[in-house]
Amino acid sequence: MTHPVARNVLAIRHVPFEDLGLLEPLLRARGYRTSYLDVPVEPVTPETALEPDLLVVLGGPIGVYETETYPFLAAEREAIAARVQAGRPTLGVCLGAQLVAAALGADVVATGRKEIGYATLTLTAAGRDTAEGHDTADGRDSVLAPLDDVRVLHWHGDQFAIPEGAVRLAETPGFPNQAFAIGSHVLGLQFHLEADHTQIERWLVGHAHELASAGIDPNSIRSDAAAYGPALAEAARRTFDRWLDGSLDR
C-alpha cells in the first residue's frame, strides 16, 4: 500500500508522559506528521480539532466531569464534538475515550474503584463474531481482533456509557465498557494500547500518588510490563494498523 505523505496527526495531551507511544512510529512510517497540543496550557477550539487528518485524544488523571476544577475540559469536549459530528477520524484513549463519549452525550461517571495494571481484555459478542471472520456492516473484520484474551494495560477508575449509535467492542469483569466504535472513523479505548512498556517507569513516577492511594505496588506493574509488554506491543501494532487502514488510508 502506498501511504500518503505530509498529512497531519494532532494529539491532544493532558500530561507529558501519556503520549502517542507505540502509535507514533506507526504513523510516521505511513508518512504522517505528528504534533501535540498540551490542552491544559494551550487553547483548543473546534477549528483546531477539525484541521488534522487524525485527532488522537490521550489519557490523563482527571475526570471528564471535573469542569469546575479544570475549565479547559469544557472547551476540549466542545472541540471533540465538532470533530466527531463532522465524521473526521478520531481516536480516544482512556480519558480521551471518555471525552469522546461525553461529547456524544453519553454519561461518564466515577466508579469508586480502580482498574490498574496488566489484565486480560475480552471482546464482546459483537467483537468476537467479527474477530472470528464474520464481516462487519462495512465489510471489514473487527480492528480489535488481535486483542482477544490479551493482557492490556488498564489505568482508570471512571467508566463511560456507550454512546448512541456506537458498538460496544470489549469488556473486563469490573468494567463492561472497555471500547466502542462508530463506523470506521471513531474508536474509543478505555485501556492504554499505546503505552510503551519500555517507558513504564515514567508512568510509575507520574502516577506514584495514585498507586500509593490504591495500595498498588509499582513493582507488580514493573514486572508485568516486562512479562506481557512485548506481546501486547505486537498486538497493539496490529490493532492500530487495522484501524488506520480503515480510517485514514482508504
XYZ file of C-alpha atoms in Angstrom:
250
model
C 0.000 0.000 0.000
C 1.235 3.499 -0.811
C 0.709 5.760 2.157
C 0.005 9.487 1.856
C 2.756 11.999 2.545
C 2.674 15.213 4.592
C -0.683 14.619 6.249
C -1.122 15.642 9.852
C -1.973 13.955 13.144
C -2.741 16.083 16.190
C -2.577 14.503 19.651
C -4.348 16.286 22.496
C -2.156 15.613 25.533
C -3.021 16.111 29.209
C 0.216 15.021 30.918
C 3.605 14.753 29.186
C 4.294 11.058 29.792
C 0.937 9.863 28.413
C 1.903 10.417 24.790
C 1.371 8.638 21.468
C 3.843 5.946 22.500
C 3.731 2.938 20.188
C 1.349 4.711 17.834
C 3.760 7.474 16.864
C 6.278 5.391 14.839
C 3.404 3.645 13.046
C 2.018 6.998 11.946
C 5.391 8.300 10.849
C 6.020 5.130 8.838
C 2.823 5.920 6.943
C 4.085 9.413 6.124
C 2.074 11.304 8.737
C 3.450 14.258 10.665
C 2.602 14.199 14.369
C 2.247 17.139 16.740
C 0.944 17.693 20.261
C -1.446 20.184 21.775
C -0.929 20.349 25.553
C -4.511 21.231 26.327
C -4.084 22.298 29.978
C -1.975 25.267 28.791
C -2.805 25.611 25.080
C -6.241 26.617 23.767
C -8.292 24.128 21.793
C -11.158 25.132 19.516
C -13.471 23.281 17.137
C -11.409 24.721 14.282
C -8.224 23.307 15.804
C -9.804 19.883 16.205
C -11.235 19.812 12.687
C -7.982 20.612 10.902
C -5.800 17.448 11.185
C -6.340 14.260 9.214
C -6.446 12.348 12.518
C -7.185 13.581 16.033
C -5.942 11.469 18.953
C -7.197 12.389 22.417
C -4.870 10.926 25.039
C -5.263 9.980 28.701
C -4.820 11.833 31.963
C -5.501 11.566 35.711
C -8.635 13.741 35.829
C -12.339 13.196 35.178
C -14.443 14.450 32.289
C -16.951 15.827 34.807
C -14.375 17.983 36.682
C -15.027 21.075 34.586
C -15.197 23.442 37.576
C -11.755 22.336 38.709
C -10.307 22.042 35.188
C -12.268 24.504 32.999
C -10.355 23.626 29.806
C -12.278 20.324 29.711
C -15.439 22.125 28.565
C -13.708 23.632 25.524
C -11.988 20.326 24.785
C -15.286 18.468 24.830
C -16.855 21.049 22.510
C -13.957 20.715 20.076
C -14.171 16.912 20.076
C -17.926 17.071 19.480
C -17.380 19.202 16.374
C -14.772 16.767 15.125
C -16.842 13.619 15.617
C -20.036 15.146 14.266
C -18.125 16.091 11.112
C -17.238 12.418 10.585
C -13.482 13.034 10.905
C -11.166 10.183 12.084
C -10.840 10.340 15.867
C -9.141 8.039 18.377
C -9.736 8.398 22.114
C -7.653 6.683 24.792
C -8.805 6.374 28.419
C -9.701 9.981 29.388
C -9.746 10.660 25.653
C -12.320 7.917 25.075
C -14.374 9.268 27.972
C -14.257 12.748 26.424
C -15.387 11.351 23.055
C -18.246 9.501 24.759
C -19.256 12.603 26.715
C -19.073 14.749 23.578
C -21.629 12.373 22.051
C -23.966 12.690 25.028
C -23.017 9.523 26.939
C -22.573 9.542 30.709
C -19.114 9.285 32.259
C -19.021 8.560 35.989
C -16.572 7.732 38.749
C -16.931 4.100 39.836
C -15.230 4.351 43.221
C -12.794 1.596 42.276
C -9.594 1.300 40.268
C -8.536 -0.976 37.439
C -4.766 -0.526 37.203
C -2.247 -2.945 35.730
C -1.996 -5.583 33.017
C -5.132 -7.704 32.733
C -6.881 -9.741 30.068
C -9.269 -7.997 27.712
C -12.276 -9.881 26.371
C -14.075 -8.954 23.190
C -17.831 -8.631 23.393
C -20.074 -10.945 21.390
C -20.111 -8.432 18.539
C -16.362 -8.040 18.661
C -15.762 -11.780 18.826
C -18.077 -12.508 15.911
C -16.140 -10.152 13.667
C -12.847 -11.435 15.078
C -13.794 -14.957 14.053
C -14.209 -13.945 10.450
C -17.742 -12.650 10.146
C -17.915 -9.410 8.204
C -18.923 -6.141 9.786
C -21.532 -3.963 8.122
C -18.872 -2.159 6.110
C -17.097 -5.351 5.029
C -14.106 -5.276 7.406
C -13.159 -7.543 10.280
C -13.011 -6.136 13.808
C -9.983 -3.935 14.396
C -9.735 -5.325 17.930
C -9.429 -8.943 16.798
C -5.694 -9.133 17.728
C -6.541 -8.232 21.358
C -8.928 -11.013 22.319
C -7.695 -12.575 25.585
C -4.571 -10.384 25.522
C -3.365 -8.646 28.691
C -3.586 -4.898 28.111
C -2.608 -2.001 30.374
C -5.533 -0.602 32.362
C -5.249 2.629 34.337
C -8.641 4.087 35.183
C -11.378 4.476 37.759
C -14.065 6.150 35.657
C -16.458 4.445 33.252
C -18.121 5.697 30.082
C -21.522 4.625 28.798
C -21.632 3.532 25.170
C -22.700 6.495 23.011
C -25.847 6.238 20.923
C -25.026 4.735 17.545
C -21.767 3.166 18.757
C -20.895 -0.542 19.006
C -19.500 -1.930 22.271
C -16.405 -3.980 21.440
C -14.677 -5.132 24.635
C -15.061 -5.690 28.363
C -13.394 -6.819 31.573
C -15.153 -8.285 34.633
C -15.074 -4.978 36.523
C -15.616 -2.593 33.614
C -18.079 -3.840 30.974
C -17.496 -0.883 28.647
C -13.881 -1.031 27.504
C -14.109 0.003 23.848
C -16.547 1.352 21.296
C -16.565 2.255 17.630
C -18.682 4.402 15.375
C -18.276 3.286 11.789
C -14.646 3.223 10.720
C -13.819 6.774 11.829
C -14.227 6.783 15.635
C -12.567 4.401 18.104
C -12.666 4.768 21.873
C -10.388 2.654 24.074
C -10.655 2.716 27.865
C -7.318 0.894 28.165
C -3.843 2.068 27.155
C -2.976 0.263 23.955
C -0.487 2.995 23.041
C 1.632 2.667 26.194
C 5.222 1.578 25.551
C 6.220 -0.986 28.188
C 9.862 0.114 27.920
C 8.777 3.532 29.241
C 6.662 2.258 32.140
C 8.889 3.977 34.725
C 7.510 7.338 33.575
C 4.020 6.117 34.435
C 5.072 4.699 37.804
C 6.611 8.010 38.838
C 3.919 10.206 37.305
C 1.133 8.240 38.995
C 3.019 7.496 42.227
C 0.380 9.093 44.460
C -2.498 7.248 42.773
C -0.689 3.920 43.080
C 0.039 4.511 46.756
C -3.565 5.566 47.429
C -4.856 2.425 45.719
C -2.399 0.184 47.563
C -0.747 -0.995 44.347
C 2.936 -1.967 44.447
C 4.764 -0.401 41.474
C 6.968 -3.500 41.361
C 3.999 -5.606 40.276
C 3.324 -3.340 37.300
C 7.034 -3.176 36.507
C 7.343 -6.983 36.400
C 4.124 -7.384 34.408
C 5.323 -4.806 31.883
C 8.417 -6.913 31.291
C 6.407 -10.151 31.085
C 3.441 -9.015 28.977
C 4.620 -5.820 27.325
C 6.336 -7.316 24.244
C 3.321 -9.428 23.230
C 0.986 -6.512 23.893
C 3.145 -4.215 21.767
C 2.839 -6.581 18.807
C -0.935 -6.935 19.260
C -1.219 -3.155 19.612
C 0.648 -2.557 16.362
C -1.600 -4.997 14.520
C -4.713 -3.373 16.004
C -3.622 0.176 15.184
C -2.620 -0.866 11.667
C -6.086 -2.344 11.082
C -7.796 0.797 12.326
C -5.534 3.166 10.405
C -6.079 1.170 7.218
C -9.812 1.635 7.622
C -9.992 5.188 8.975
C -7.144 7.031 7.226
C -5.618 5.103 4.334
C -8.752 4.144 2.451
